Amino acid sequence: MYVDAHIHLYADEFDMDREEVLKDAYRNDVELILSVSEDYETSIKNLDILRIYRPRYKIYLGLGIHPYTAIYNPDDLTKTVELISQYHDTIIAIGEVGLDKKYPDAMKYWDRQVEAFEKMIQLSIEYFKPLNIHSRRAAKDVLSLLRKYDVKLAYFHWYTDDEETLKEIVEEGYYVGFTPALLTSKRIQRYTEIVPLTQVFTESDGPVRYYGPLKNSRGEPKHIPLIVNKLAELYEVEVEEAIIVIRENFKRLFRLQYG
Ligand SMILES: [Zn+2]
């Protein structure tokens, strides 16, 4: 059983065939799927998706304010905080949340980003829900906020920052996600020399598109086995072992019980 620890199932690109995407995931043994949200509207849509598909598929939810939302739509913060409080028993993560230094107005509205992320960190602690984190060009800043609040449960999705910060992330016991970018990027492949397999997650970040062998298709959970095959090669373990370790990682961080 494979893990997709970060996907945007609410995305419009999945509106036409969401059920097919989930069926394809299952046909490829990708059965643990964590769908994250980025603002109030997508949080609501994800809750609807959970109601519709949860009986048949092992979908789990993260609700949160993405740094993009914090910058461009700051009014969403208050009502999303209320929504998380209301549904804290339904979700398993706070996400997608974090900090970003690449968006055009990222620095202009840095204070907004920090305010939203700190609020998300507080909810994570209050409800004992791991953070599903976006940290583009801001991993150092994310790390210092996690330390400030003594956060224990955190997952850096699709990490792309420097190796020194990655070492510190690993030392803190946080988890790190690999997308299909692992298949083509030597820089990302080198991260596997820093992150022990026991702190690794796999994720599609669907519907995000990738270069390389997947360049003509939408990012989907069915691609996860390709990532695991590459991880098995890089970590020099059997594919079956990589599958088991990553599944146990998911279970450990998100405290799930399943068959
Ligand atoms: Zn994402």
Coordinates of N, CA and C in Angstrom, one line a residue, residues 19-175:
E19 N -13.4 10.7 -9.4 CA -13.6 9.3 -9.1 C -12.6 8.4 -9.8
E20 N -12.4 8.7 -11.1 CA -11.4 7.9 -11.9 C -10.0 8.0 -11.4
V21 N -9.7 9.2 -10.9 CA -8.3 9.5 -10.4 C -8.2 8.6 -9.1
L22 N -9.2 8.5 -8.3 CA -9.1 7.7 -7.1 C -9.1 6.2 -7.4
K23 N -9.9 5.8 -8.4 CA -9.9 4.4 -8.9 C -8.5 4.0 -9.4
D24 N -7.9 4.9 -10.2 CA -6.6 4.7 -10.7 C -5.6 4.5 -9.6
A25 N -5.7 5.4 -8.6 CA -4.8 5.3 -7.4 C -4.9 3.9 -6.8
Y26 N -6.2 3.4 -6.6 CA -6.4 2.1 -6.0 C -5.9 1.0 -6.9
R27 N -6.1 1.1 -8.2 CA -5.5 0.1 -9.1 C -4.0 -0.1 -9.0
N28 N -3.4 1.1 -8.6 CA -1.9 1.1 -8.4 C -1.5 0.9 -7.0
D29 N -2.4 0.5 -6.1 CA -2.1 0.3 -4.7 C -1.8 1.5 -3.9
V30 N -2.2 2.7 -4.4 CA -2.0 3.9 -3.7 C -3.3 4.2 -2.9
E31 N -3.2 3.8 -1.6 CA -4.5 3.8 -0.8 C -4.5 4.7 0.3
L32 N -3.4 5.4 0.6 CA -3.4 6.4 1.7 C -3.2 7.7 1.1
I33 N -4.3 8.6 1.0 CA -4.2 9.8 0.2 C -4.6 11.0 1.1
L34 N -3.7 11.9 1.3 CA -4.0 13.1 2.1 C -4.1 14.3 1.2
S35 N -5.4 14.8 1.2 CA -5.7 16.0 0.4 C -5.6 17.2 1.3
V36 N -4.8 18.2 0.8 CA -4.6 19.4 1.6 C -5.4 20.6 0.9
S37 N -5.6 21.6 1.7 CA -6.4 22.8 1.3 C -5.5 24.0 1.3
E38 N -6.0 25.1 0.6 CA -5.2 26.3 0.6 C -5.9 27.6 1.1
D39 N -7.2 27.5 1.2 CA -8.0 28.7 1.7 C -9.3 28.2 2.2
Y40 N -10.2 29.1 2.5 CA -11.5 28.7 3.0 C -12.3 27.9 2.0
E41 N -12.4 28.4 0.8 CA -13.2 27.8 -0.2 C -12.7 26.4 -0.5
T42 N -11.4 26.2 -0.6 CA -10.9 24.8 -1.0 C -11.0 23.9 0.3
S43 N -11.0 24.5 1.4 CA -11.3 23.7 2.7 C -12.7 23.1 2.6
I44 N -13.6 24.0 2.3 CA -15.1 23.5 2.2 C -15.2 22.5 1.1
K45 N -14.5 22.7 0.0 CA -14.7 21.7 -1.1 C -14.1 20.4 -0.7
N46 N -12.9 20.4 0.0 CA -12.3 19.2 0.4 C -13.2 18.4 1.4
L47 N -13.9 19.2 2.3 CA -14.8 18.5 3.2 C -15.9 17.8 2.5
D48 N -16.4 18.5 1.4 CA -17.5 17.8 0.6 C -16.9 16.6 -0.1
I49 N -15.7 16.6 -0.6 CA -15.1 15.5 -1.2 C -15.0 14.3 -0.3
L50 N -14.6 14.7 1.0 CA -14.5 13.6 2.0 C -15.8 12.9 2.2
R51 N -16.9 13.7 2.3 CA -18.2 13.2 2.5 C -18.6 12.2 1.4
I52 N -18.3 12.6 0.2 CA -18.7 11.8 -1.0 C -17.9 10.5 -1.1
Y53 N -16.5 10.6 -0.9 CA -15.7 9.5 -1.3 C -15.1 8.7 -0.1
R54 N -15.2 9.3 1.1 CA -14.5 8.6 2.2 C -15.0 7.2 2.5
P55 N -16.3 6.9 2.3 CA -16.7 5.6 2.5 C -16.0 4.5 1.7
R56 N -15.6 4.9 0.5 CA -15.0 4.0 -0.5 C -13.5 4.1 -0.6
Y57 N -12.9 5.2 -0.3 CA -11.5 5.4 -0.4 C -10.9 6.0 0.8
K58 N -9.6 5.6 1.1 CA -9.0 6.1 2.3 C -8.4 7.5 2.1
I59 N -9.3 8.4 2.0 CA -8.9 9.8 1.8 C -8.8 10.5 3.2
Y60 N -7.8 11.3 3.4 CA -7.7 12.0 4.7 C -7.5 13.5 4.3
L61 N -7.8 14.4 5.3 CA -7.8 15.8 4.9 C -6.9 16.6 5.8
G62 N -6.3 17.7 5.1 CA -5.7 18.7 5.8 C -6.4 20.0 5.5
L63 N -6.6 20.9 6.5 CA -7.2 22.2 6.2 C -6.2 23.2 6.6
G64 N -6.2 24.4 5.9 CA -5.2 25.4 6.3 C -5.2 26.6 5.3
I65 N -4.3 27.5 5.6 CA -4.1 28.7 4.8 C -2.7 28.6 4.2
H66 N -2.7 28.5 2.8 CA -1.5 28.5 2.1 C -0.8 29.9 2.1
P67 N 0.5 29.9 2.1 CA 1.1 31.3 2.0 C 0.6 32.2 0.9
Y68 N 0.3 31.6 -0.2 CA -0.3 32.4 -1.3 C -1.6 33.1 -0.9
T69 N -2.4 32.4 -0.1 CA -3.7 32.9 0.4 C -3.4 34.0 1.4
A70 N -2.4 33.7 2.3 CA -2.0 34.7 3.3 C -1.6 36.0 2.6
I71 N -1.0 36.0 1.5 CA -0.5 37.2 0.8 C -1.7 37.9 0.1
Y72 N -2.4 37.1 -0.7 CA -3.4 37.7 -1.6 C -4.8 37.7 -1.1
N73 N -5.1 37.0 -0.1 CA -6.5 36.9 0.3 C -6.5 36.8 1.9
P74 N -6.0 37.7 2.5 CA -5.8 37.6 4.0 C -7.1 37.5 4.8
D75 N -8.2 37.9 4.2 CA -9.4 37.8 4.9 C -9.9 36.4 5.2
D76 N -9.3 35.5 4.5 CA -9.7 34.1 4.6 C -9.2 33.5 6.0
L77 N -8.2 34.1 6.6 CA -7.6 33.5 7.8 C -8.6 33.3 8.9
T78 N -9.4 34.3 9.3 CA -10.2 34.2 10.4 C -11.3 33.0 10.2
K79 N -11.9 33.0 9.1 CA -13.0 32.0 8.9 C -12.4 30.6 8.7
T80 N -11.2 30.5 8.2 CA -10.6 29.2 8.1 C -10.2 28.7 9.4
V81 N -9.7 29.6 10.3 CA -9.4 29.2 11.7 C -10.6 28.6 12.3
E82 N -11.7 29.3 12.2 CA -13.0 28.8 12.8 C -13.4 27.4 12.2
L83 N -13.2 27.3 10.9 CA -13.5 26.0 10.2 C -12.7 24.9 10.8
I84 N -11.4 25.1 11.0 CA -10.5 24.1 11.5 C -10.9 23.7 12.9
S85 N -11.3 24.7 13.7 CA -11.7 24.4 15.1 C -13.0 23.5 15.0
Q86 N -13.9 23.9 14.1 CA -15.1 23.1 14.0 C -14.9 21.7 13.5
Y87 N -13.9 21.5 12.6 CA -13.7 20.1 12.0 C -12.4 19.5 12.5
H88 N -11.9 19.8 13.6 CA -10.6 19.3 14.0 C -10.6 17.8 14.2
D89 N -11.8 17.2 14.5 CA -11.9 15.8 14.7 C -12.0 15.1 13.3
T90 N -12.3 15.8 12.3 CA -12.4 15.2 10.9 C -11.1 15.1 10.2
I91 N -10.2 16.1 10.5 CA -9.0 16.2 9.7 C -7.8 15.5 10.4
I92 N -6.7 15.2 9.6 CA -5.6 14.6 10.3 C -4.3 15.5 10.2
A93 N -4.5 16.7 9.5 CA -3.3 17.6 9.3 C -3.8 19.0 9.2
I94 N -2.9 19.9 9.5 CA -3.1 21.4 9.2 C -2.2 21.6 8.0
G95 N -2.9 21.9 6.8 CA -2.1 22.1 5.6 C -2.9 22.4 4.4
E96 N -2.4 23.0 3.4 CA -1.0 23.3 3.2 C -0.8 24.7 3.8
V97 N 0.2 24.8 4.7 CA 0.6 26.0 5.3 C 2.1 26.2 5.3
G98 N 2.5 27.5 5.6 CA 3.9 27.7 5.6 C 4.3 29.1 5.2
L99 N 5.5 29.2 4.6 CA 6.0 30.5 4.1 C 6.7 30.3 2.8
D100 N 6.6 31.4 2.0 CA 7.2 31.4 0.6 C 7.9 32.7 0.3
K101 N 9.1 32.6 -0.3 CA 9.8 33.9 -0.6 C 9.8 34.1 -2.1
K102 N 9.1 33.3 -2.9 CA 9.2 33.4 -4.3 C 8.1 34.2 -5.0
Y103 N 6.9 34.2 -4.4 CA 5.8 35.0 -5.0 C 6.2 36.5 -5.1
P104 N 5.7 37.2 -6.2 CA 6.1 38.6 -6.4 C 5.9 39.5 -5.2
D105 N 4.8 39.3 -4.4 CA 4.6 40.1 -3.2 C 5.0 39.5 -1.9
A106 N 5.8 38.4 -2.0 CA 6.1 37.6 -0.8 C 6.7 38.4 0.3
M107 N 7.7 39.3 0.0 CA 8.3 40.1 1.0 C 7.5 41.3 1.4
K108 N 6.8 41.8 0.5 CA 5.9 43.0 0.8 C 4.9 42.6 1.9
Y109 N 4.4 41.4 1.8 CA 3.4 40.9 2.7 C 3.9 39.8 3.6
W110 N 5.2 39.9 3.9 CA 5.8 38.9 4.8 C 5.1 38.8 6.2
D111 N 4.7 39.9 6.7 CA 4.0 39.9 8.0 C 2.7 39.1 8.0
R112 N 2.0 39.2 6.9 CA 0.8 38.5 6.7 C 1.1 37.0 6.7
Q113 N 2.1 36.6 6.0 CA 2.5 35.2 5.9 C 2.8 34.6 7.3
V114 N 3.6 35.4 8.0 CA 4.0 34.9 9.4 C 2.8 34.9 10.3
E115 N 2.0 35.9 10.2 CA 0.8 35.8 11.0 C -0.1 34.6 10.8
A116 N -0.3 34.3 9.5 CA -1.1 33.1 9.2 C -0.5 31.8 9.6
F117 N 0.8 31.7 9.3 CA 1.5 30.5 9.7 C 1.6 30.3 11.2
E118 N 1.8 31.4 11.9 CA 1.8 31.2 13.4 C 0.5 30.8 13.9
K119 N -0.6 31.3 13.3 CA -1.9 30.9 13.7 C -2.1 29.4 13.4
M120 N -1.6 28.9 12.3 CA -1.7 27.5 11.9 C -0.9 26.6 12.8
I121 N 0.3 27.1 13.2 CA 1.1 26.4 14.2 C 0.4 26.2 15.5
Q122 N -0.3 27.3 15.9 CA -1.0 27.2 17.2 C -2.1 26.2 17.1
L123 N -2.8 26.2 16.0 CA -3.9 25.2 15.8 C -3.3 23.7 15.8
S124 N -2.2 23.6 15.2 CA -1.5 22.3 15.1 C -1.2 21.8 16.5
I125 N -0.8 22.7 17.4 CA -0.4 22.3 18.8 C -1.7 22.0 19.6
E126 N -2.7 22.9 19.4 CA -3.9 22.8 20.2 C -4.6 21.5 19.9
Y127 N -4.7 21.1 18.6 CA -5.5 19.9 18.2 C -4.6 18.7 18.0
F128 N -3.3 18.8 18.2 CA -2.4 17.7 18.0 C -2.4 17.2 16.6
K129 N -2.4 18.1 15.6 CA -2.4 17.7 14.2 C -1.1 18.1 13.5
P130 N -0.4 17.2 12.8 CA 0.8 17.6 12.2 C 0.6 18.7 11.1
L131 N 1.7 19.5 10.9 CA 1.7 20.5 9.9 C 2.1 19.9 8.5
N132 N 1.4 20.2 7.5 CA 1.8 19.8 6.1 C 2.3 21.1 5.4
I133 N 3.6 21.2 5.3 CA 4.3 22.5 5.1 C 4.8 22.8 3.7
H134 N 4.6 24.0 3.3 CA 5.1 24.6 2.0 C 6.2 25.5 2.5
S135 N 7.5 25.4 1.9 CA 8.6 26.2 2.5 C 9.5 26.7 1.4
R136 N 8.9 27.0 0.2 CA 9.8 27.4 -0.9 C 10.6 28.6 -0.6
R137 N 11.9 28.4 -0.7 CA 12.9 29.5 -0.4 C 12.8 30.1 1.0
A138 N 12.1 29.4 1.8 CA 11.8 29.9 3.2 C 12.0 28.9 4.2
A139 N 12.7 27.8 3.9 CA 12.8 26.7 4.9 C 13.4 27.1 6.2
K140 N 14.4 28.0 6.1 CA 15.1 28.4 7.3 C 14.1 29.2 8.2
D141 N 13.3 30.0 7.6 CA 12.3 30.8 8.3 C 11.2 29.9 8.9
V142 N 10.8 28.9 8.2 CA 9.8 27.9 8.7 C 10.4 27.2 9.9
L143 N 11.7 26.8 9.7 CA 12.3 26.0 10.8 C 12.4 26.8 12.1
S144 N 12.8 28.1 11.9 CA 12.9 28.9 13.2 C 11.6 29.1 13.8
L145 N 10.5 29.2 13.1 CA 9.2 29.3 13.7 C 8.7 28.0 14.4
L146 N 9.1 26.9 13.7 CA 8.7 25.6 14.4 C 9.5 25.5 15.7
R147 N 10.7 25.9 15.7 CA 11.5 25.8 16.9 C 11.0 26.8 18.0
K148 N 10.6 28.0 17.6 CA 10.0 29.0 18.5 C 8.8 28.4 19.3
Y149 N 8.0 27.6 18.5 CA 6.8 27.0 19.2 C 7.0 25.6 19.6
D150 N 8.2 25.1 19.5 CA 8.6 23.8 19.9 C 7.6 22.7 19.3
V151 N 7.5 22.9 18.0 CA 6.6 22.0 17.2 C 7.3 20.6 17.0
K152 N 6.5 19.5 17.3 CA 7.1 18.2 17.2 C 6.7 17.5 15.9
L153 N 5.4 17.8 15.4 CA 4.8 17.1 14.3 C 4.8 18.0 13.0
A154 N 5.7 17.7 12.1 CA 5.8 18.5 10.9 C 6.3 17.7 9.7
Y155 N 5.8 18.1 8.6 CA 6.2 17.4 7.3 C 6.4 18.5 6.3
F156 N 7.7 18.5 5.8 CA 8.1 19.5 4.7 C 7.7 18.9 3.4
H157 N 6.6 19.3 2.8 CA 6.2 18.8 1.5 C 7.2 19.3 0.4
W158 N 7.5 18.5 -0.6 CA 8.3 18.8 -1.8 C 9.4 19.8 -1.4
Y159 N 10.3 19.4 -0.6 CA 11.4 20.2 -0.1 C 12.3 20.6 -1.3
T160 N 12.7 21.9 -1.4 CA 13.6 22.3 -2.5 C 14.7 23.3 -2.1
D161 N 14.8 23.5 -0.8 CA 15.8 24.5 -0.3 C 17.2 23.8 -0.1
D162 N 18.0 24.5 0.6 CA 19.4 24.1 0.8 C 19.6 22.8 1.7
E163 N 20.8 22.2 1.5 CA 21.1 21.0 2.2 C 21.4 21.2 3.7
E164 N 22.0 22.3 4.0 CA 22.3 22.6 5.4 C 21.0 22.7 6.2
T165 N 20.0 23.4 5.7 CA 18.7 23.5 6.4 C 18.0 22.1 6.5
L166 N 18.2 21.4 5.4 CA 17.6 20.0 5.4 C 18.1 19.2 6.5
K167 N 19.5 19.3 6.7 CA 20.1 18.5 7.8 C 19.4 18.9 9.2
E168 N 19.2 20.2 9.4 CA 18.6 20.6 10.6 C 17.1 20.1 10.8
I169 N 16.4 20.1 9.6 CA 15.0 19.6 9.6 C 15.0 18.1 10.0
V170 N 16.0 17.4 9.5 CA 16.1 15.9 9.8 C 16.4 15.7 11.3
E171 N 17.3 16.6 11.8 CA 17.7 16.4 13.2 C 16.6 16.7 14.1
E172 N 15.7 17.6 13.7 CA 14.5 17.9 14.5 C 13.5 16.8 14.5
G173 N 13.7 15.8 13.6 CA 12.7 14.7 13.5 C 11.6 14.9 12.6
Y174 N 11.6 16.0 11.8 CA 10.5 16.3 10.9 C 10.6 15.4 9.6
Y175 N 9.5 15.3 8.9 CA 9.5 14.4 7.7 C 9.6 15.3 6.4

